[in-house]
Coordinates of C-alpha atoms (C1' of nucleotides) in Angstrom, one line a residue:
Chain X
X1 CA 128.7 81.9 93.8
X2 CA 126.2 79.1 93.9
X3 CA 124.3 78.8 97.1
X4 CA 125.8 76.3 99.5
X5 CA 123.7 73.3 99.9
X6 CA 122.7 71.5 103.1
X7 CA 123.2 72.4 106.7
X8 CA 126.4 70.3 107.1
X9 CA 129.0 72.6 108.7
X10 CA 126.6 75.4 109.2
X11 CA 127.8 77.3 112.3
X12 CA 124.2 78.2 113.3
X13 CA 122.9 74.7 114.1
X14 CA 122.0 75.6 117.7
X15 CA 119.1 77.9 116.8
X16 CA 117.8 75.4 114.3
X17 CA 118.0 72.7 116.9
X18 CA 116.1 75.0 119.3
X19 CA 113.5 75.4 116.6
X20 CA 113.1 71.7 116.2
X21 CA 114.8 71.3 112.9
X22 CA 117.2 68.7 114.1
X23 CA 114.5 66.0 114.4
X24 CA 115.5 63.0 112.2
X25 CA 111.9 63.0 110.7
X26 CA 112.8 66.4 109.2
X27 CA 116.3 65.5 108.0
X28 CA 115.2 66.1 104.4
X29 CA 114.6 69.8 105.1
X30 CA 118.3 70.1 106.1
X31 CA 119.4 68.7 102.7
X32 CA 117.5 71.2 100.6
X33 CA 118.4 74.3 102.5
X34 CA 120.3 77.0 100.6
X35 CA 122.1 79.9 102.2
X36 CA 121.2 83.4 101.1
X37 CA 123.0 86.6 101.8
X38 CA 124.4 88.2 103.8
X39 CA 122.0 91.1 103.1
X40 CA 122.5 94.4 104.6
X41 CA 120.1 96.9 106.3
X42 CA 117.3 97.7 103.9
X43 CA 118.0 95.1 101.3
X44 CA 115.1 92.9 100.2
X45 CA 114.8 89.1 100.4
X46 CA 111.7 89.4 98.3
X47 CA 109.1 92.0 97.4
X48 CA 105.4 92.2 96.7
X49 CA 104.6 90.4 93.5
X50 CA 107.8 88.3 93.7
X51 CA 106.8 84.8 92.6
X52 CA 106.4 82.4 95.6
X53 CA 109.0 79.7 95.1
X54 CA 110.4 79.1 98.6
X55 CA 110.0 79.5 102.3
X56 CA 112.8 81.1 104.2
X57 CA 114.2 81.3 107.7
X58 CA 116.6 83.9 109.2
X59 CA 120.0 82.3 109.9
X60 CA 121.7 85.2 111.5
X61 CA 120.6 88.7 112.1
X62 CA 117.0 90.0 112.0
X63 CA 114.4 90.8 109.4
X64 CA 111.0 92.4 109.0
X65 CA 108.0 91.5 106.9
X66 CA 106.2 94.5 105.5
X67 CA 102.8 94.5 103.8
X68 CA 102.0 97.3 101.4
X69 CA 98.4 98.1 100.9
X70 CA 96.6 99.5 97.8
X71 CA 97.0 103.1 99.2
X72 CA 100.7 102.5 99.5
X73 CA 100.6 102.4 103.3
X74 CA 103.1 100.1 104.8
X75 CA 102.4 97.8 107.7
X76 CA 105.2 95.9 109.5
X77 CA 103.7 92.6 110.0
X78 CA 106.4 90.8 111.9
X79 CA 110.0 90.9 113.0
X80 CA 112.0 87.7 112.5
X81 CA 114.7 86.1 114.7
X82 CA 117.0 83.3 113.6
X83 CA 115.2 80.0 113.0
X84 CA 111.8 81.6 112.4
X85 CA 109.9 80.7 109.3
X86 CA 109.2 83.4 106.7
X87 CA 106.7 83.3 103.9
X88 CA 104.1 80.9 105.3
X89 CA 101.5 83.5 104.4
X90 CA 102.2 82.9 100.7
X91 CA 101.8 79.1 100.5
X92 CA 98.4 79.4 99.0
X93 CA 99.4 82.0 96.4
X94 CA 101.4 82.4 93.3
X95 CA 103.1 85.6 94.4
X96 CA 104.2 87.2 97.7
X97 CA 102.0 90.1 98.7
X98 CA 104.6 91.6 101.1
X99 CA 108.3 92.3 101.4
X100 CA 111.0 90.9 103.6
X101 CA 113.7 93.4 104.5
X102 CA 117.0 92.8 106.3
X103 CA 117.6 94.7 109.6
X104 CA 121.4 94.8 109.8
X105 CA 123.6 92.2 108.2
X106 CA 121.4 89.2 107.9
X107 CA 121.7 85.7 106.4
X108 CA 118.8 83.5 105.4
X109 CA 118.1 79.9 104.7
X110 CA 116.1 79.2 101.6
X111 CA 113.8 76.1 101.3
X112 CA 112.6 75.8 97.8
X113 CA 108.9 74.9 97.9
X114 CA 109.1 72.2 95.2
X115 CA 111.8 70.5 97.2
X116 CA 109.8 70.7 100.4
X117 CA 106.9 69.0 98.7
X118 CA 109.2 66.4 97.3
X119 CA 110.8 65.8 100.7
X120 CA 107.3 65.6 102.2
X121 CA 106.5 62.6 100.2
X122 CA 109.3 60.7 102.0
X123 CA 109.0 62.4 105.4
X124 CA 105.3 63.0 106.2
X125 CA 106.2 65.0 109.3
X126 CA 107.5 67.8 107.2
X127 CA 104.1 69.4 106.3
X128 CA 103.0 69.0 109.9
X129 CA 106.1 70.8 111.1
X130 CA 105.1 73.7 108.8
X131 CA 101.6 73.4 110.0
X132 CA 102.7 73.8 113.6
X133 CA 104.6 76.9 112.7
X134 CA 101.6 78.3 111.0
X135 CA 99.3 77.4 113.9
X136 CA 101.6 79.1 116.3
X137 CA 101.7 82.2 114.1
X138 CA 97.9 82.2 113.9
X139 CA 97.7 82.1 117.7
X140 CA 100.1 85.0 118.0
X141 CA 98.4 87.1 115.4
X142 CA 95.0 86.6 117.0
X143 CA 96.3 87.8 120.3
X144 CA 98.2 90.8 118.9
X145 CA 95.2 92.0 116.9
X146 CA 93.4 92.6 120.2
X147 CA 92.3 95.9 121.6
X148 CA 94.9 96.8 124.2
X149 CA 96.6 100.0 125.4
X150 CA 99.8 101.3 123.9
X151 CA 101.7 100.5 127.1
X152 CA 100.4 96.9 127.1
X153 CA 101.2 96.3 123.5
X154 CA 104.7 97.7 123.9
X155 CA 105.5 95.8 127.0
X156 CA 104.3 92.6 125.4
X157 CA 106.4 93.3 122.4
X158 CA 109.5 93.6 124.5
X159 CA 108.8 90.5 126.6
X160 CA 107.8 88.5 123.5
X161 CA 111.1 89.4 121.8
X162 CA 113.0 88.4 124.9
X163 CA 111.2 85.1 125.3
X164 CA 111.7 84.2 121.7
X165 CA 115.4 85.0 122.1
X166 CA 115.5 82.9 125.2
X167 CA 113.9 79.9 123.5
X168 CA 116.6 80.2 120.8
X169 CA 119.4 80.3 123.3
X170 CA 120.3 83.9 122.4
X171 CA 121.2 86.6 125.0
X172 CA 118.2 87.8 127.0
X173 CA 119.8 90.4 129.2
X174 CA 120.2 92.8 126.2
X175 CA 117.7 93.1 123.4
X176 CA 119.2 94.5 120.2
X177 CA 116.6 96.6 118.4
X178 CA 118.1 97.0 114.9
X179 CA 114.8 98.3 113.5
X180 CA 113.8 101.9 113.6
X181 CA 111.3 103.4 116.1
X182 CA 109.1 103.9 113.1
X183 CA 109.2 100.2 112.4
X184 CA 108.4 99.3 116.0
X185 CA 105.6 101.8 116.1
X186 CA 104.1 100.7 112.8
X187 CA 104.2 97.1 113.9
X188 CA 102.4 98.0 117.2
X189 CA 100.0 100.6 115.6
X190 CA 101.8 103.5 117.3
X191 CA 103.7 106.5 116.0
X192 CA 107.4 107.0 116.5
X193 CA 106.7 109.7 119.0
X194 CA 104.6 107.3 121.1
X195 CA 107.3 104.6 121.0
X196 CA 109.8 107.2 122.2
X197 CA 107.5 108.3 125.0
X198 CA 106.8 104.7 126.1
X199 CA 110.6 104.0 126.2
X200 CA 111.0 107.1 128.2
X201 CA 108.3 106.1 130.6
X202 CA 109.6 102.6 131.1
X203 CA 113.1 104.1 131.6
X204 CA 111.9 106.6 134.2
X205 CA 110.2 103.7 136.1
X206 CA 113.5 101.8 136.1
X207 CA 112.0 99.0 134.0
X208 CA 114.5 99.3 131.2
X209 CA 117.8 100.8 130.3
X210 CA 118.4 102.3 126.9
X211 CA 121.5 102.3 124.8
X212 CA 122.3 103.0 121.2
X213 CA 121.7 99.5 120.0
X214 CA 118.8 98.3 122.1
X215 CA 117.4 97.9 125.6
X216 CA 118.2 96.1 128.8
X217 CA 115.2 94.7 130.5
X218 CA 115.7 95.6 134.2
X219 CA 112.2 94.6 135.4
X220 CA 111.1 91.7 133.3
X221 CA 108.4 90.7 135.8
X222 CA 106.9 94.2 135.7
X223 CA 107.0 94.3 131.9
X224 CA 105.5 90.8 131.7
X225 CA 102.7 91.9 134.0
X226 CA 101.9 94.9 131.9
X227 CA 101.8 92.8 128.8
X228 CA 100.4 89.6 130.2
X229 CA 97.1 89.7 128.3
X230 CA 98.9 89.7 125.0
X231 CA 101.4 86.9 125.7
X232 CA 100.9 83.3 124.8
X233 CA 101.2 81.1 127.8
Chain A
X1 CA 72.6 59.5 118.9
X2 CA 76.0 58.6 117.5
X3 CA 77.5 61.2 115.1
X4 CA 76.7 60.3 111.5
X5 CA 79.8 59.4 109.6
X6 CA 80.9 60.6 106.2
X7 CA 79.6 63.3 103.9
X8 CA 77.4 60.9 101.8
X9 CA 74.0 62.3 101.7
X10 CA 74.9 65.6 103.4
X11 CA 72.7 68.3 102.1
X12 CA 75.4 70.9 102.4
X13 CA 77.8 69.5 99.8
X14 CA 77.7 72.8 97.8
X15 CA 79.6 74.9 100.3
X16 CA 82.2 72.1 100.8
X17 CA 82.6 71.9 97.1
X18 CA 83.1 75.7 97.0
X19 CA 85.7 75.3 99.7
X20 CA 87.6 72.7 97.7
X21 CA 86.7 69.6 99.7
X22 CA 85.3 67.7 96.8
X23 CA 88.7 67.2 95.3
X24 CA 89.4 63.4 95.0
X25 CA 92.8 63.9 96.6
X26 CA 90.9 64.8 99.8
X27 CA 88.3 62.1 99.7
X28 CA 89.6 60.7 102.9
X29 CA 88.6 63.8 104.8
X30 CA 85.0 63.2 103.7
X31 CA 85.0 59.8 105.2
X32 CA 86.1 60.8 108.7
X33 CA 83.7 63.8 109.1
X34 CA 81.2 63.6 111.9
X35 CA 78.3 65.9 112.3
X36 CA 77.9 67.9 115.5
X37 CA 74.8 69.8 116.6
X38 CA 72.7 71.6 115.9
X39 CA 73.9 74.0 118.6
X40 CA 71.9 77.1 119.5
X41 CA 72.8 80.7 120.1
X42 CA 75.4 80.9 122.8
X43 CA 76.2 77.2 123.0
X44 CA 79.8 76.1 123.0
X45 CA 81.5 73.8 120.5
X46 CA 84.6 73.9 122.7
X47 CA 86.0 76.1 125.5
X48 CA 89.4 77.2 126.6
X49 CA 91.3 74.3 128.1
X50 CA 89.2 71.7 126.2
X51 CA 91.7 69.1 124.9
X52 CA 92.5 69.5 121.2
X53 CA 91.3 66.4 119.5
X54 CA 89.7 67.7 116.3
X55 CA 89.4 70.4 113.7
X56 CA 85.9 71.6 112.8
X57 CA 84.1 73.4 110.1
X58 CA 80.7 75.1 110.2
X59 CA 78.2 73.1 108.2
X60 CA 75.2 75.5 108.5
X61 CA 74.7 78.6 110.5
X62 CA 77.5 80.8 111.9
X63 CA 79.9 80.7 114.8
X64 CA 82.5 82.9 116.5
X65 CA 85.9 82.1 118.0
X66 CA 86.6 84.0 121.2
X67 CA 89.9 84.2 123.0
X68 CA 89.9 84.9 126.7
X69 CA 93.0 86.5 128.2
X70 CA 94.5 86.3 131.7
X71 CA 92.5 89.4 132.8
X72 CA 89.3 87.8 131.6
X73 CA 88.9 90.2 128.7
X74 CA 87.2 88.5 125.7
X75 CA 88.4 89.0 122.2
X76 CA 86.3 87.9 119.2
X77 CA 88.9 86.5 116.9
X78 CA 86.8 85.4 114.0
X79 CA 83.4 84.8 112.6
X80 CA 82.9 81.5 110.7
X81 CA 80.8 80.8 107.7
X82 CA 79.9 77.3 106.4
X83 CA 82.9 75.4 105.1
X84 CA 85.4 77.5 107.0
X85 CA 88.0 75.6 109.1
X86 CA 87.9 76.1 112.9
X87 CA 90.7 75.3 115.3
X88 CA 93.8 75.6 113.1
X89 CA 95.3 77.7 115.9
X90 CA 95.4 74.7 118.3
X91 CA 97.3 72.2 116.1
X92 CA 100.5 72.8 117.9
X93 CA 98.9 72.6 121.3
X94 CA 97.4 70.0 123.7
X95 CA 94.5 72.3 124.6
X96 CA 92.4 74.9 122.9
X97 CA 93.0 78.4 124.3
X98 CA 89.8 79.9 123.0
X99 CA 86.1 79.1 122.7
X100 CA 83.9 78.6 119.7
X101 CA 80.3 79.7 120.2
X102 CA 77.3 79.1 117.9
X103 CA 75.5 82.2 116.5
X104 CA 72.0 81.0 115.9
X105 CA 71.2 77.4 115.2
X106 CA 74.4 76.0 113.9
X107 CA 75.7 72.6 112.8
X108 CA 79.4 71.6 112.6
X109 CA 81.5 69.0 110.9
X110 CA 84.1 67.4 113.1
X111 CA 87.4 66.0 111.7
X112 CA 89.2 64.0 114.4
X113 CA 92.8 65.0 114.3
X114 CA 94.1 61.4 114.7
X115 CA 92.0 60.4 111.7
X116 CA 93.3 63.4 109.7
X117 CA 96.9 62.3 110.3
X118 CA 95.9 58.8 109.4
X119 CA 94.3 59.9 106.2
X120 CA 97.3 62.1 105.4
X121 CA 99.5 59.1 105.2
X122 CA 97.4 57.9 102.3
X123 CA 96.5 61.3 100.8
X124 CA 99.5 63.6 101.0
X125 CA 97.5 66.6 99.8
X126 CA 95.5 66.6 103.0
X127 CA 98.1 68.4 105.2
X128 CA 98.8 70.9 102.3
X129 CA 95.1 71.6 102.1
X130 CA 95.1 72.5 105.8
X131 CA 98.3 74.5 105.3
X132 CA 96.6 76.5 102.5
X133 CA 93.8 77.3 104.9
X134 CA 96.3 78.3 107.6
X135 CA 98.2 80.4 105.1
X136 CA 95.1 82.2 104.0
X137 CA 94.2 82.9 107.6
X138 CA 97.7 84.3 108.3
X139 CA 97.3 86.7 105.4
X140 CA 94.0 87.8 106.6
X141 CA 95.1 88.3 110.2
X142 CA 98.2 90.2 109.1
X143 CA 96.0 92.7 107.2
X144 CA 93.3 93.1 109.8
X145 CA 95.9 93.7 112.5
X146 CA 96.8 97.0 110.7
X147 CA 96.3 100.5 111.8
X148 CA 93.2 101.7 110.1
X149 CA 90.3 104.0 110.9
X150 CA 87.1 102.6 112.4
X151 CA 85.2 103.4 109.2
X152 CA 87.7 101.5 107.1
X153 CA 87.8 98.4 109.3
X154 CA 84.0 98.3 109.5
X155 CA 83.5 98.7 105.7
X156 CA 86.1 96.0 105.1
X157 CA 84.4 93.8 107.6
X158 CA 81.1 94.0 105.7
X159 CA 82.7 93.6 102.3
X160 CA 84.8 90.6 103.5
X161 CA 81.7 88.9 104.8
X162 CA 79.9 89.5 101.6
X163 CA 82.8 88.2 99.5
X164 CA 83.2 85.1 101.6
X165 CA 79.5 84.4 101.2
X166 CA 79.7 85.0 97.5
X167 CA 82.6 82.5 97.2
X168 CA 80.5 79.9 99.1
X169 CA 77.5 80.5 96.8
X170 CA 75.4 82.1 99.6
X171 CA 73.2 85.1 99.2
X172 CA 75.1 88.3 98.8
X173 CA 72.3 90.8 98.6
X174 CA 71.4 90.4 102.2
X175 CA 74.0 89.8 105.0
X176 CA 72.6 88.2 108.1
X177 CA 74.3 89.4 111.2
X178 CA 73.4 86.9 113.9
X179 CA 76.1 88.2 116.2
X180 CA 75.5 91.2 118.6
X181 CA 76.9 94.7 118.0
X182 CA 79.1 94.0 120.9
X183 CA 80.6 91.0 119.1
X184 CA 81.2 93.0 115.9
X185 CA 82.7 95.8 117.9
X186 CA 84.9 93.6 119.9
X187 CA 86.1 91.9 116.7
X188 CA 87.0 95.2 115.1
X189 CA 88.3 96.9 118.2
X190 CA 85.3 99.2 118.5
X191 CA 82.6 99.7 121.1
X192 CA 79.0 98.9 120.5
X193 CA 78.2 102.6 120.4
X194 CA 80.8 103.1 117.6
X195 CA 79.4 100.2 115.6
X196 CA 75.9 101.7 115.9
X197 CA 77.2 105.1 114.8
X198 CA 79.0 103.6 111.8
X199 CA 75.9 101.7 110.8
X200 CA 73.9 104.9 111.1
X201 CA 76.5 106.8 109.1
X202 CA 76.5 104.2 106.3
X203 CA 72.7 104.2 106.3
X204 CA 72.5 108.0 106.1
X205 CA 74.8 107.9 103.1
X206 CA 72.6 105.3 101.5
X207 CA 75.3 102.7 101.4
X208 CA 73.4 100.1 103.4
X209 CA 69.9 99.3 104.5
X210 CA 69.3 97.9 108.0
X211 CA 66.8 95.4 109.1
X212 CA 66.3 93.3 112.2
X213 CA 68.4 90.4 111.1
X214 CA 71.2 92.0 109.1
X215 CA 72.1 94.5 106.4
X216 CA 71.6 95.0 102.7
X217 CA 74.6 96.4 100.9
X218 CA 73.3 99.1 98.6
X219 CA 76.6 100.5 97.5
X220 CA 79.1 97.7 97.5
X221 CA 81.6 99.6 95.4
X222 CA 81.6 102.5 97.9
X223 CA 82.1 100.2 100.8
X224 CA 84.8 98.3 99.0
X225 CA 86.6 101.5 98.3
X226 CA 86.4 102.5 102.0
X227 CA 87.8 99.2 103.1
X228 CA 90.1 98.5 100.1
X229 CA 93.3 98.7 102.1
X230 CA 92.2 95.9 104.4
X231 CA 90.9 93.5 101.7
X232 CA 92.9 90.7 100.2
X233 CA 93.1 90.9 96.5
Chain O
dC1 C1' 133.4 117.8 110.5
dG2 C1' 129.1 118.8 108.3
dT3 C1' 124.6 117.0 106.9
dG4 C1' 120.6 114.3 106.3
dA5 C1' 118.2 110.8 108.8
dT6 C1' 116.6 109.3 113.2
dG7 C1' 115.1 110.0 117.9
dT8 C1' 113.3 112.8 121.8
dT9 C1' 110.2 116.0 124.0
dG10 C1' 106.4 119.4 124.3
dA11 C1' 101.8 121.6 122.7
dT12 C1' 97.6 120.8 120.5
dT13 C1' 94.1 118.1 118.0
dC14 C1' 91.2 114.4 116.9
dT15 C1' 89.3 109.7 116.9
dA16 C1' 86.9 106.7 119.3
dA17 C1' 85.9 105.5 124.3
dT18 C1' 83.3 106.4 128.1
dC19 C1' 79.3 108.0 130.5
dA20 C1' 74.5 108.7 130.2
dA21 C1' 69.8 108.4 128.7
dT22 C1' 66.3 106.5 125.9
dA23 C1' 64.3 103.2 122.6
dA24 C1' 63.5 98.8 120.7
dA25 C1' 63.5 93.9 120.7
dG26 C1' 63.0 89.2 122.5
dG27 C1' 61.6 86.1 125.8
dT28 C1' 58.4 84.6 129.7
dG29 C1' 54.4 83.6 132.1
dG30 C1' 49.8 84.6 132.7
Chain W
dC1 C1' 48.0 87.3 122.7
dC2 C1' 49.6 90.6 125.6
dA3 C1' 51.9 92.9 129.6
dC4 C1' 56.2 92.7 131.8
dC5 C1' 61.0 92.7 132.1
dT6 C1' 65.6 91.9 130.6
dT7 C1' 68.8 92.4 127.1
dT8 C1' 70.3 94.8 123.1
dA9 C1' 70.6 98.9 120.2
dT10 C1' 70.7 103.8 119.3
dT11 C1' 71.8 108.5 120.1
dG12 C1' 73.9 112.4 122.5
dA13 C1' 77.5 114.8 125.7
dT14 C1' 82.0 114.5 127.5
dT15 C1' 86.6 112.6 128.2
dA16 C1' 90.8 110.2 127.3
dG17 C1' 94.6 108.1 124.7
dA18 C1' 97.3 108.4 121.1
dA19 C1' 98.1 111.1 116.7
dT20 C1' 99.6 115.2 114.8
dC21 C1' 102.2 119.3 114.6
dA22 C1' 106.4 121.4 115.8
dA23 C1' 111.0 122.2 117.7
dC24 C1' 115.2 120.5 118.9
dA25 C1' 118.8 116.9 119.9
dT26 C1' 121.6 113.1 118.5
dC27 C1' 123.5 109.9 115.5
dA28 C1' 125.4 107.7 111.3
dC29 C1' 127.8 108.4 107.4
dG30 C1' 130.4 110.3 103.6

DNA sequence: CGTGATGTTGATTCTAATCAATAAAGGTGG
DNA sequence: CCACCTTTATTGATTAGAATCAACATCACG
């Protein structure tokens, strides 16, 4: 099956709209998009050493980016929601140096990089749109690299996920957590045990409610206060 | 004194060349550069809430970027060597959310953002050049956010600094460290005491030599091995 | 249903922070 | 140039936060 071209008829226009892709100055991007997937839990969109040929966005579902260092240690570098750009860290490289893995049934949009550069010659806002995404990602990484307590980082993680879902028009009362505790912990520099304990602590305080597929945030203000130092304003 | 325009006659062309700014496709950037400074230790290039109007690069000397969170805690987000872009994290914002501070007598190049966008309409490689810088920064931040031991982070910090100096054609035998131990520690999520102890440990092992203004790396291979997981390859 | 993977909870250990004291450096004014 | 004083750096003793080790519970899946 050849990848379907263009965004015409895509049922997921709303999240793209929320991410700013519906601006007429970016119309060219919509015409070069290819759909990838669905991939299922644990399947790879790309791997370390895969040649860099395209940028991606999640269309539906969720994904993680994982860096693998020389010693083989894995580092979960980001979780991706629909509409969020994937692969900006490889633009200055020949090859990807990390992997992108689906978390649950996930579809992607693929933007071939050659096509992006071609489109950019006609629509000069295109590179600046990517630049804005990169700029935002830099801000986020700078903050999250900071020296904060486990509780602060974890609260910020939950609130950040909620806020990103909110800005995409996704449900905010319930946060699905399709990744493992190990993934969350790895991402936040915590062990699975510590993640479990923090979830338990927040539950005991009545700040969250846990179910099999995720959490309900019962005290968003409380969590936001705990994580405030780590949240972009 | 009005800022001097253009890079013609600038005595620091070599580092810019090493950073790729001498490519003819970027010639427009050279014509809009303004020189700022010299600033002295502790003086600000900009502060949080300063309006975002330009991107900067260090010309000579060294600088740090400091984020200040809601609670007033400071976080040293980066140290900048000559030729390195400053302010990419503010491109999608109206205002800077962090400060840039000179470390020792430091001069900057200022690239007004309006002028950059103007130049970009003539030289389409300009935004992609910034994008490459942003991409590289994302890669670096993703790695350095990882969960590594104090010793690994510190060794990687020293080697990274050396390698960046090497790629700019600066001396590599001696690393000046114009920032305080507190700055280094803050940047690496360590206390000043721990930085001191690590320096002491490396010195005892004969890996470095300490003097008043910086360090000599006596066993680069050893340091590189300690920090290998954190270094981009 | 098992059964292997994932998640929770408790006991103990360890890395780096904190607390504390001293030493060295840098800047200032006489 | 030196004495003084403030800031910065080093080193040691103790503490704390999260990791590790360990046992058990629960879930997903064939």
